[in-house]
Coordinates of C-alpha atoms in Angstrom, one line a residue:
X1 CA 5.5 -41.5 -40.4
X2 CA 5.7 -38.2 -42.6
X3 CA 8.8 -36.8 -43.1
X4 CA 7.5 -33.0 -41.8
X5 CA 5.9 -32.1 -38.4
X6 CA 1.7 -31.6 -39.5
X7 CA 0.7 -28.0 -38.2
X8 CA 0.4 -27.1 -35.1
X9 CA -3.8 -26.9 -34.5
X10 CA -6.3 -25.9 -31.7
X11 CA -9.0 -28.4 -31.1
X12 CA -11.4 -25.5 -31.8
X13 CA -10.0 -25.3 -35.4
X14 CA -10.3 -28.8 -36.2
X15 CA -13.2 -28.1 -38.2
X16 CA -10.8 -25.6 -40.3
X17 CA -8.8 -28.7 -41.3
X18 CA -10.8 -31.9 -41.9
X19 CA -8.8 -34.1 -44.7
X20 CA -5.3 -32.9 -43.4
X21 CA -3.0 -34.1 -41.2
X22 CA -2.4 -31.7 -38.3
X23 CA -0.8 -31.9 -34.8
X24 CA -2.1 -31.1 -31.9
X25 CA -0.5 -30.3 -28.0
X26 CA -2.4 -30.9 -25.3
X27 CA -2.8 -33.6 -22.2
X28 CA -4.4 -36.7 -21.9
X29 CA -7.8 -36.7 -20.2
X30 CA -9.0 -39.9 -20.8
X31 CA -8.3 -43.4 -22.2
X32 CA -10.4 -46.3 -23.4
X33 CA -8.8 -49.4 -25.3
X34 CA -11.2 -52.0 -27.4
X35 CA -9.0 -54.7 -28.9
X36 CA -7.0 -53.0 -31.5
X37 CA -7.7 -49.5 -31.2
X38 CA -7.3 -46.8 -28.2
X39 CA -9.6 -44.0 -27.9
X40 CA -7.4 -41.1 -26.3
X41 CA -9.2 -38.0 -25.5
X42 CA -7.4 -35.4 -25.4
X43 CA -7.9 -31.5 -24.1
X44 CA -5.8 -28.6 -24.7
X45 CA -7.6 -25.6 -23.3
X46 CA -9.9 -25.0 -26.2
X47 CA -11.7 -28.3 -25.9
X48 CA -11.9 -32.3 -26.1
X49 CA -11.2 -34.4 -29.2
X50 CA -10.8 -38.1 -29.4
X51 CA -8.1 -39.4 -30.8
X52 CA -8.5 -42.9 -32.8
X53 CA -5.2 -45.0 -33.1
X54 CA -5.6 -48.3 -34.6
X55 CA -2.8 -51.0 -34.0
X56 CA -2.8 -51.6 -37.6
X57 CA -1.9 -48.0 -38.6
X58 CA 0.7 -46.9 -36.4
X59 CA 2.7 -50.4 -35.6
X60 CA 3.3 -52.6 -31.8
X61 CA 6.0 -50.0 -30.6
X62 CA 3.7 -46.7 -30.9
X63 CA 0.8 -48.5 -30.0
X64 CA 2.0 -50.2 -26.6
X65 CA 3.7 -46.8 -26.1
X66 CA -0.2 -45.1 -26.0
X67 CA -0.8 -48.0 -23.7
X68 CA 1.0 -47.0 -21.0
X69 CA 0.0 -43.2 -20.9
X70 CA -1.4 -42.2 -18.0
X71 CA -4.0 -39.5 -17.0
X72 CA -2.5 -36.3 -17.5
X73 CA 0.5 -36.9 -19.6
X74 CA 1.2 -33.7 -22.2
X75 CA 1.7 -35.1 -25.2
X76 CA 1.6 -34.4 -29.2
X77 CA -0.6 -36.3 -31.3
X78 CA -1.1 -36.5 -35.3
X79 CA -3.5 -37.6 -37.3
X80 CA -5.7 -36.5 -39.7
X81 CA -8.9 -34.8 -38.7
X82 CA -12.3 -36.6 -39.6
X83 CA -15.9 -35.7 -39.2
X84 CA -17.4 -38.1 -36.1
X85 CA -19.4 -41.0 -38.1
X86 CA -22.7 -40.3 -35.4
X87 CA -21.9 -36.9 -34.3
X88 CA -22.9 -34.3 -36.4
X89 CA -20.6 -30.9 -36.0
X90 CA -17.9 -33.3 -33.7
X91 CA -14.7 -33.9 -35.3
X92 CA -11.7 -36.3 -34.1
X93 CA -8.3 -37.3 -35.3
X94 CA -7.3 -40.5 -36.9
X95 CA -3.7 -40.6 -34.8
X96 CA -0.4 -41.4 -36.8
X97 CA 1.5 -40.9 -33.9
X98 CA 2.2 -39.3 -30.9
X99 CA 5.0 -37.9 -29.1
X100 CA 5.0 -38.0 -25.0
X101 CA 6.2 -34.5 -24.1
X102 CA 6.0 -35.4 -20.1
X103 CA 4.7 -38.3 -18.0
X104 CA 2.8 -37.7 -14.1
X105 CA 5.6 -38.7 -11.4
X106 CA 2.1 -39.5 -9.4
X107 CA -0.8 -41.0 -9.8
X108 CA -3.6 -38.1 -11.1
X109 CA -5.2 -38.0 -7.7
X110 CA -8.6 -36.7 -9.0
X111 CA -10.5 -39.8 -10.0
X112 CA -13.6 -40.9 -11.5
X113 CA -14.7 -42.2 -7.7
X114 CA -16.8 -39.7 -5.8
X115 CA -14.6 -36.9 -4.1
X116 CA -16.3 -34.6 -1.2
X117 CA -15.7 -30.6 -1.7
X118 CA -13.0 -30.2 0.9
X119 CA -10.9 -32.7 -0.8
X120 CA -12.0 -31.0 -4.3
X121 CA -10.5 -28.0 -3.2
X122 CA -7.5 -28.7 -1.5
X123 CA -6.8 -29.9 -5.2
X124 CA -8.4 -27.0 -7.0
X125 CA -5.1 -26.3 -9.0
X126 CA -6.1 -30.1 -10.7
X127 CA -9.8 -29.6 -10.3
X128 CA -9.9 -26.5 -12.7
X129 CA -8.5 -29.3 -15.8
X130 CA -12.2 -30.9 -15.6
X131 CA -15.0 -30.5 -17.8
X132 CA -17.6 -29.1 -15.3
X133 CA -15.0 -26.2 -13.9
X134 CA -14.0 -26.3 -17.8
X135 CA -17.0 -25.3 -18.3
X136 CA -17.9 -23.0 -15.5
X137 CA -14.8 -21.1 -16.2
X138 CA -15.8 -20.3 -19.7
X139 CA -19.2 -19.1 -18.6
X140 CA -16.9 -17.0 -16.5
X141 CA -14.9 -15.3 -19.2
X142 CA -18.3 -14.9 -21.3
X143 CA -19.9 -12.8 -18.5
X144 CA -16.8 -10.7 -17.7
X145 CA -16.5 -9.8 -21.6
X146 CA -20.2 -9.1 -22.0
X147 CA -19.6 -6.6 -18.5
X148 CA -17.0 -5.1 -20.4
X149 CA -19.2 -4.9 -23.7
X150 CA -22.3 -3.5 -22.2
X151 CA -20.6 -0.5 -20.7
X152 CA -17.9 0.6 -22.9
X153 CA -20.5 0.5 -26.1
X154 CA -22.7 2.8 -23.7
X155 CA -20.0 5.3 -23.4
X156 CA -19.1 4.9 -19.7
X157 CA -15.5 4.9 -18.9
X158 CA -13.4 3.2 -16.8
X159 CA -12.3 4.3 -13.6
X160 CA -10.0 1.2 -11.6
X161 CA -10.9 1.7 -7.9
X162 CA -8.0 1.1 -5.4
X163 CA -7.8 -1.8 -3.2
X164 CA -6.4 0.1 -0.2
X165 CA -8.8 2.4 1.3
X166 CA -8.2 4.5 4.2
X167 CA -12.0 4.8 5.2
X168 CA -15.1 1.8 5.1
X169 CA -17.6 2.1 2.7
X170 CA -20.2 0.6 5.1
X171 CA -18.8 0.0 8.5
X172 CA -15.0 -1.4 9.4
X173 CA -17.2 -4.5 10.9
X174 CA -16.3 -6.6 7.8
X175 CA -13.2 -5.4 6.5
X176 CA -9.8 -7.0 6.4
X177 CA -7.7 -4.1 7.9
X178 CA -3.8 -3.9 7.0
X179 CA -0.7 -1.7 8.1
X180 CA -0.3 0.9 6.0
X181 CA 2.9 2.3 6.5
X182 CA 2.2 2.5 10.3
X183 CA -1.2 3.6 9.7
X184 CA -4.7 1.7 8.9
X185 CA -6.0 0.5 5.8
X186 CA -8.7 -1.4 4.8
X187 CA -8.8 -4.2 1.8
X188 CA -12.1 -2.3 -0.1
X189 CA -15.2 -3.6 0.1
X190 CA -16.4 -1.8 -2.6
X191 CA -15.1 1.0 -5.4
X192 CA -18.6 3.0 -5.3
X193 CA -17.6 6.0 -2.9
X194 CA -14.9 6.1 -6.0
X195 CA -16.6 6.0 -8.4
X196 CA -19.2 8.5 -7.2
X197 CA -16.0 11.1 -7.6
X198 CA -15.4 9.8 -11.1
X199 CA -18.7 10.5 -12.4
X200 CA -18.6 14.3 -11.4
X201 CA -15.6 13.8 -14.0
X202 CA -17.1 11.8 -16.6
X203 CA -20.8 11.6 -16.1
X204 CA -20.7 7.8 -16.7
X205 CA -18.2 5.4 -15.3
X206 CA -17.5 2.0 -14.0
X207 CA -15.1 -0.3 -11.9
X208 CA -14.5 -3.7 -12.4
X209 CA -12.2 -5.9 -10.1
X210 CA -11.3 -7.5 -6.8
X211 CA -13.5 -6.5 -3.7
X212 CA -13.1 -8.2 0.1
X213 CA -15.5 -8.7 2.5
X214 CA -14.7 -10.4 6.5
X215 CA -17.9 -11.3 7.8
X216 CA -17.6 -15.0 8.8
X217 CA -20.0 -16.3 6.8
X218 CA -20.1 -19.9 5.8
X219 CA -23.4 -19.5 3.3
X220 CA -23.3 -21.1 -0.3
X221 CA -23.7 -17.3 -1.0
X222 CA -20.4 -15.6 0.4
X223 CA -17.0 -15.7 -0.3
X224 CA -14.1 -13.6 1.2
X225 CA -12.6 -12.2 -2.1
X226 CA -14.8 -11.5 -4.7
X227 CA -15.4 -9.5 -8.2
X228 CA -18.0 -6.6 -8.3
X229 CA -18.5 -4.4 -11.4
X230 CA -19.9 -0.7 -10.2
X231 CA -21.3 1.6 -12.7
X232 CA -22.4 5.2 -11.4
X233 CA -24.1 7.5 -13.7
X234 CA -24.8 10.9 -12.9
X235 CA -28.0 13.4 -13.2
X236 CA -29.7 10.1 -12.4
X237 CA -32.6 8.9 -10.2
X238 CA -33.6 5.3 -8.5
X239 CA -35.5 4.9 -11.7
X240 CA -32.8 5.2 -13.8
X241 CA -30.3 3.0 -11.5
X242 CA -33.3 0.2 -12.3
X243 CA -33.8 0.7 -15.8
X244 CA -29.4 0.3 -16.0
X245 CA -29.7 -2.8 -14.1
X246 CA -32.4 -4.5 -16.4
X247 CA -30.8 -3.7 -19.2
X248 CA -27.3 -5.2 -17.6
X249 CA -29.1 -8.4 -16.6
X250 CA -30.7 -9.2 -19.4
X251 CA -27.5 -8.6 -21.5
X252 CA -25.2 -10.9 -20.0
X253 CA -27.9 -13.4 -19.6
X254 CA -28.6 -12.7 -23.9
X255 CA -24.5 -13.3 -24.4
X256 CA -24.2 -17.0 -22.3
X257 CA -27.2 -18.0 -24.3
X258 CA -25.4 -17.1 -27.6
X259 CA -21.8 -18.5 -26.6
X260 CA -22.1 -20.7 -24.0
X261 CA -25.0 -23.5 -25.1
X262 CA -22.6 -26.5 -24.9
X263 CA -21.3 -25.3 -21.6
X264 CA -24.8 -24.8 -20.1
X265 CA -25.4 -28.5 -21.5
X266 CA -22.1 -29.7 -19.7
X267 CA -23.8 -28.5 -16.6
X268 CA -27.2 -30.0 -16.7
X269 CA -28.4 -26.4 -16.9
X270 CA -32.3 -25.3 -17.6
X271 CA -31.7 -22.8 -20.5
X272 CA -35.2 -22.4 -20.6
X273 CA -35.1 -20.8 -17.0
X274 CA -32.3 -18.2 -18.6
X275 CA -34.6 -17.4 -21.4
X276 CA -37.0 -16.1 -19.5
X277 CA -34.9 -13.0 -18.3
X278 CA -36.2 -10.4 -20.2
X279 CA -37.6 -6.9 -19.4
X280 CA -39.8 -5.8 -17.9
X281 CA -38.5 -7.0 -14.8
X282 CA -41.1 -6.8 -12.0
X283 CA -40.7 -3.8 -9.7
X284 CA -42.5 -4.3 -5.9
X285 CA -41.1 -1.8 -3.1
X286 CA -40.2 -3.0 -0.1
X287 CA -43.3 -3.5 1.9
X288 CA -45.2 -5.3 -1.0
X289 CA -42.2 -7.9 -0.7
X290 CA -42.7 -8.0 3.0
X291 CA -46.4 -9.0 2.4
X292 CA -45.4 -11.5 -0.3
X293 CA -42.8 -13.5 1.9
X294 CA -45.5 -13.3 4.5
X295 CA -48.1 -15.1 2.1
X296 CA -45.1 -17.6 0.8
X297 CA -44.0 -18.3 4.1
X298 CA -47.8 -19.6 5.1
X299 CA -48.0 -22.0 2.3
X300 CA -45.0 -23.8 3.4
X301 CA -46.0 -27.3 4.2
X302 CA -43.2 -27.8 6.9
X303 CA -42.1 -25.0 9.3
X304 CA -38.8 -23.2 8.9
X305 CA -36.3 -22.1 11.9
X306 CA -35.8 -18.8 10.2
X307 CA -37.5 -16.2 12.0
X308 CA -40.4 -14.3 10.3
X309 CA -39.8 -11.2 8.3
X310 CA -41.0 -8.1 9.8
X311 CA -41.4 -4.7 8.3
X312 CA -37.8 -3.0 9.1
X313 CA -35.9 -6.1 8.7
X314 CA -33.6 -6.8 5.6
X315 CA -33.7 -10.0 4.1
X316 CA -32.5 -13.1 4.8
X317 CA -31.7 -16.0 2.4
X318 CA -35.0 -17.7 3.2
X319 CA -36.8 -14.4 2.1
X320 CA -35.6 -13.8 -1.0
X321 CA -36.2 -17.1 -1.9
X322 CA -39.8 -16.9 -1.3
X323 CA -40.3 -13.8 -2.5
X324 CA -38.5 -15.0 -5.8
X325 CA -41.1 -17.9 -5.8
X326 CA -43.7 -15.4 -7.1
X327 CA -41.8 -14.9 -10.2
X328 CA -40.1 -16.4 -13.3
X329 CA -37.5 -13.2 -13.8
X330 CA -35.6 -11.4 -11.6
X331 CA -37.9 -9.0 -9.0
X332 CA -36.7 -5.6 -8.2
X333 CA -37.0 -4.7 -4.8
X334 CA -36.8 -0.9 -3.8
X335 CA -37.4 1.9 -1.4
X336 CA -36.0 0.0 1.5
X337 CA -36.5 0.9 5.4
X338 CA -33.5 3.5 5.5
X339 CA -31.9 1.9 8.7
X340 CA -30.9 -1.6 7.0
X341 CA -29.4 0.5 4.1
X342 CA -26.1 2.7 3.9
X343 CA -25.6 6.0 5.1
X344 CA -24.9 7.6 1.5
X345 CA -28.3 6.6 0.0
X346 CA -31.0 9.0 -0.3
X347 CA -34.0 9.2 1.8
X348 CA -37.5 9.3 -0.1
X349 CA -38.6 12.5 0.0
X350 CA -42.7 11.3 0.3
X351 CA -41.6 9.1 3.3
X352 CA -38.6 9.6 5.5
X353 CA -38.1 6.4 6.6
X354 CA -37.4 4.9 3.1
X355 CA -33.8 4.6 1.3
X356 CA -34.5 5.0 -2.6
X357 CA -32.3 1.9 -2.7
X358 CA -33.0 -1.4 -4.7
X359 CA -31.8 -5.0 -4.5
X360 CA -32.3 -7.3 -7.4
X361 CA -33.5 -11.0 -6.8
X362 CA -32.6 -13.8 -9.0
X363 CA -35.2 -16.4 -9.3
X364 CA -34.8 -20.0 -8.4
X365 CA -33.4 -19.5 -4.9
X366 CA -30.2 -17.3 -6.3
X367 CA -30.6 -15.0 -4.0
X368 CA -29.5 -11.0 -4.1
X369 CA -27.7 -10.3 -7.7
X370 CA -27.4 -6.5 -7.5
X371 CA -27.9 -4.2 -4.6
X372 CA -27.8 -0.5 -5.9
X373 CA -29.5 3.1 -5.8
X374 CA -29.9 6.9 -5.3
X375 CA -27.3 8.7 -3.3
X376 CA -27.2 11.6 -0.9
X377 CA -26.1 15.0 -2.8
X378 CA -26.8 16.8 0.2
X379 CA -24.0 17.9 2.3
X380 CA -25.9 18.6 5.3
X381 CA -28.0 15.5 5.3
X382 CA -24.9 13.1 4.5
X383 CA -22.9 14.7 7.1
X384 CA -25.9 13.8 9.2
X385 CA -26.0 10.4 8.4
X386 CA -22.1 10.1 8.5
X387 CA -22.8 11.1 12.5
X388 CA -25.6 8.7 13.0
X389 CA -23.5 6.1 11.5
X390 CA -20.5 6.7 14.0
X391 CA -17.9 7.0 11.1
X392 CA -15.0 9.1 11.3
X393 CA -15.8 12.7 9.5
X394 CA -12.3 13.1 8.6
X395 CA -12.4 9.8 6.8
X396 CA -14.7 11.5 4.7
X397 CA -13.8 14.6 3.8
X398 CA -12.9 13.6 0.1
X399 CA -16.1 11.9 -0.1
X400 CA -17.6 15.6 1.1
X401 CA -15.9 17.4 -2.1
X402 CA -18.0 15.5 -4.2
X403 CA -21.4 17.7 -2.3
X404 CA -19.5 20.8 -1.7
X405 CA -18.2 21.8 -5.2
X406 CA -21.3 21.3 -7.8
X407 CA -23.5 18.4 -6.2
X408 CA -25.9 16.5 -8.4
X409 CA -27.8 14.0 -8.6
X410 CA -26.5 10.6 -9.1
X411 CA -26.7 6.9 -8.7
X412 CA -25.6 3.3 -9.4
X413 CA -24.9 -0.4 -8.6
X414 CA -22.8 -3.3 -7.8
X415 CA -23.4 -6.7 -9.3
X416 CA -21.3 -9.6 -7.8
X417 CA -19.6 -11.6 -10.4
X418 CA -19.6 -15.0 -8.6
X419 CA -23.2 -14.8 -8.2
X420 CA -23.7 -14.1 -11.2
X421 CA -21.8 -16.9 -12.4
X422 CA -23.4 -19.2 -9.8
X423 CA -27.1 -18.0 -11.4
X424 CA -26.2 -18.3 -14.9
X425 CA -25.1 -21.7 -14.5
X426 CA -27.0 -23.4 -11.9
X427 CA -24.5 -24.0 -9.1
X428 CA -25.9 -24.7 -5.4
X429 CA -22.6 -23.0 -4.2
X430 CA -20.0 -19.8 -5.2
X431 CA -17.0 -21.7 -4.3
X432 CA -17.1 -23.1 -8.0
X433 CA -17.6 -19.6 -9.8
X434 CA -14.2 -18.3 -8.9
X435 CA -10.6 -20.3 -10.4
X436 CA -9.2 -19.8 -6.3
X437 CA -11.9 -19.5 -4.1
X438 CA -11.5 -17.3 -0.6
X439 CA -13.1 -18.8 2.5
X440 CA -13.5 -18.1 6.1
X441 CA -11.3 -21.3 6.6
X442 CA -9.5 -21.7 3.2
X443 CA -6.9 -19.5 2.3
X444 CA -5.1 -22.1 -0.3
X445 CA -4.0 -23.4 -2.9

């Protein structure tokens, strides 16, 4: 045993330090015994190594001691670090030793058996060590940062939106509403009526955080506390808000392919389906999607419960999936039937019963990824709309400012971060996109 402690190394610097002796800190993950030699794998938050300890090498005593680990047990291990004989780029330790830091007081309850979802994430506190949420996770962090990139190198600034609102951004129908102090607030469901006041300030500007929604949805689509990022941009038209949001998409989707290849490959995921979103993305307005649902719809070899899609109607699940059928990149929807859209965005002027709104589709049955558009500058026909909608003008009267002193054009989006995540790597659900998911029946751990 050496006389000194070996460094203190991260599995992702291994490759810094092959032909020295290092330490590493970590838990164990896995064990396999052949004979004389345990293979201990070994995570620590960066990644996996295996760790080879031969009987031979480090004596009975520390030998039988790696015996008895158990699933879980933090632990520091040395050895010297080794290129894998088969692997090319892998690296593992040749352990000298190990020191047990703390041993499970249970059995590790998540097991190699099969485990149904519910019971998954009553134990999602354990279910985030494994290597698929490992991996999902990191995906995760790769799409936030690239958010982050894309704006603030395109000189937007950011504005943080508040979590309390006084007001609905789109009906109190599915809000969580809270006492305020003896008065009613709402959890937001979105920062955009914010943000549309911070770009009369700035000109460019986005919010990035927690949003809430209280519709009792139990689709593989919805969750009850989300992320959204929501960049508005004034002087701007519906052609602009589109042109933003293909350049978004096909940033973050350039970014996971750079950084995030052995994560994809954890997950069984078709990179060649993510290399295929690039621009142009195409652009059909609403009725041309109607029509193409309507052709998909009649190929379908078995008949669907889903009712039909008829002009005026928004889109189901079932619709955008069909309509994404057509295509092998994300299809931009726009110029929506103005009574499925919100009362801020801004009528077509050539037809009056159009929004000048746009949803993006993600293919392979991902469903809605960004819903976005042109707003109302005009006081008098917002107020109008604020009417029609039944919302309280009082609420509003901030939100009024914006038109009265110096009105302009402007627009923007909201992209949905779980969805995103879900897209990029495959998932059939958005419960596994987000470290604690919010449900309409699961408020824990």
């Amino acid at each position: 045993m050496a006389s000194e402690t070996p460094s203190v190394v991260s599995i992702p610097k291994l490759a810094d330090h092959v032909g020295k002796e290092v330490t590493l800190q970590g838990w164990l993950y896995n064990k396999r015994s052949s004979g004389k030699l345990h293979f201990l794998e070994v995570r620590d938050g960066g990644g996996l190594v295996q760790c080879v300890m031969a009987k031979a090498e480090v004596g009975d005593e520390t030998f039988a001691g790696a015996e008895a680990l158990q699933q879980e047990a933090s632990l520091r291990v040395r050895g010297k670090v080794v290129a894998h004989p088969k692997r090319e780029g892998v690296f593992e330790l040749q352990a000298t030793g190990f020191e047990l830091i703390a041993a499970p007081t249970d059995p590790y309850p998540i097991t190699k058996k099969e485990h149904g979802p519910d019971f998954l994430m009553d134990h999602r506190h354990l279910w985030l060590r494994s290597k698929r949420q490992h991996a999902i996770m990191r995906v995760r962090h790769t799409i936030v940062s690239a958010i982050r990139e894309f704006f603030d190198t395109r000189d937007f600034t950011l504005i943080d939106a508040p979590i309390f609102t006084p007001s609905a951004c789109e009906g109190t129908s599915t809000l969580f509403e809270t006492d305020y102090h003896g008065q009613p607030a709402y959890l937001t469901q979105s920062g955009q009526l914010y943000m549309e006041a911070a770009a009369a300030a700035f000109g460019k500007v986005y919010c990035f955080g927690p949003t809430f929604r209280a519709e009792k949805s139990k689709t593989r689509r919805h969750l009850a506390e989300f992320w959204m990022v929501e960049p508005e941009v004034a002087f701007t038209d519906l052609e602009g808000v589109m042109d933003l949001a293909e350049d978004f998409i096909c940033h973050i989707a350039q970014r996971v392919l750079e950084r995030r290849r052995p994560e994809l490959t954890e997950l069984e995921r078709d990179v060649a389906a993510l290399e295929k979103i690039q621009k142009p993305f195409p652009r059909v307005t609403y009725t041309e999607a109607v029509a193409i649902v309507a052709e998909e719809r009649a190929k379908l070899e078995t008949a669907t419960d889903a009712p039909p899609l008829e002009w005026g109607g928004d889109f189901g699940a079932e619709d955008e999936t069909l309509l994404a059928k057509r295509f092998d990149r994300p299809v931009m929807v726009h110029r929506w039937p103005e009574e499925v859209k919100a009362f801020y965005m801004k009528r077509d002027p050539n037809d009056p019963r159009l929004a000048l709104g746009v949803d993006v589709i993600a293919p392979e049955g991902f469903g809605e990824i960004i819903g976005g558009g042109q707003r109302e500058e005009n006081l008098a026909v917002l107020d109008a709309a604020i009417a029609k909608h039944a919302l309280p003008m009082e609420a509003f009267e901030w939100y009024r400012d914006i038109r009265k002193f110096g009105g302009f054009p402007h627009g923007g989006f909201g992209l949905g971060l779980e969805r995103m995540v879900a897209w990029m790597c495959g998932l059939s659900h958005v419960r596994e996109t987000i470290p604690f998911p919010r449900m309409l029946n699961r408020l824990s751990p």
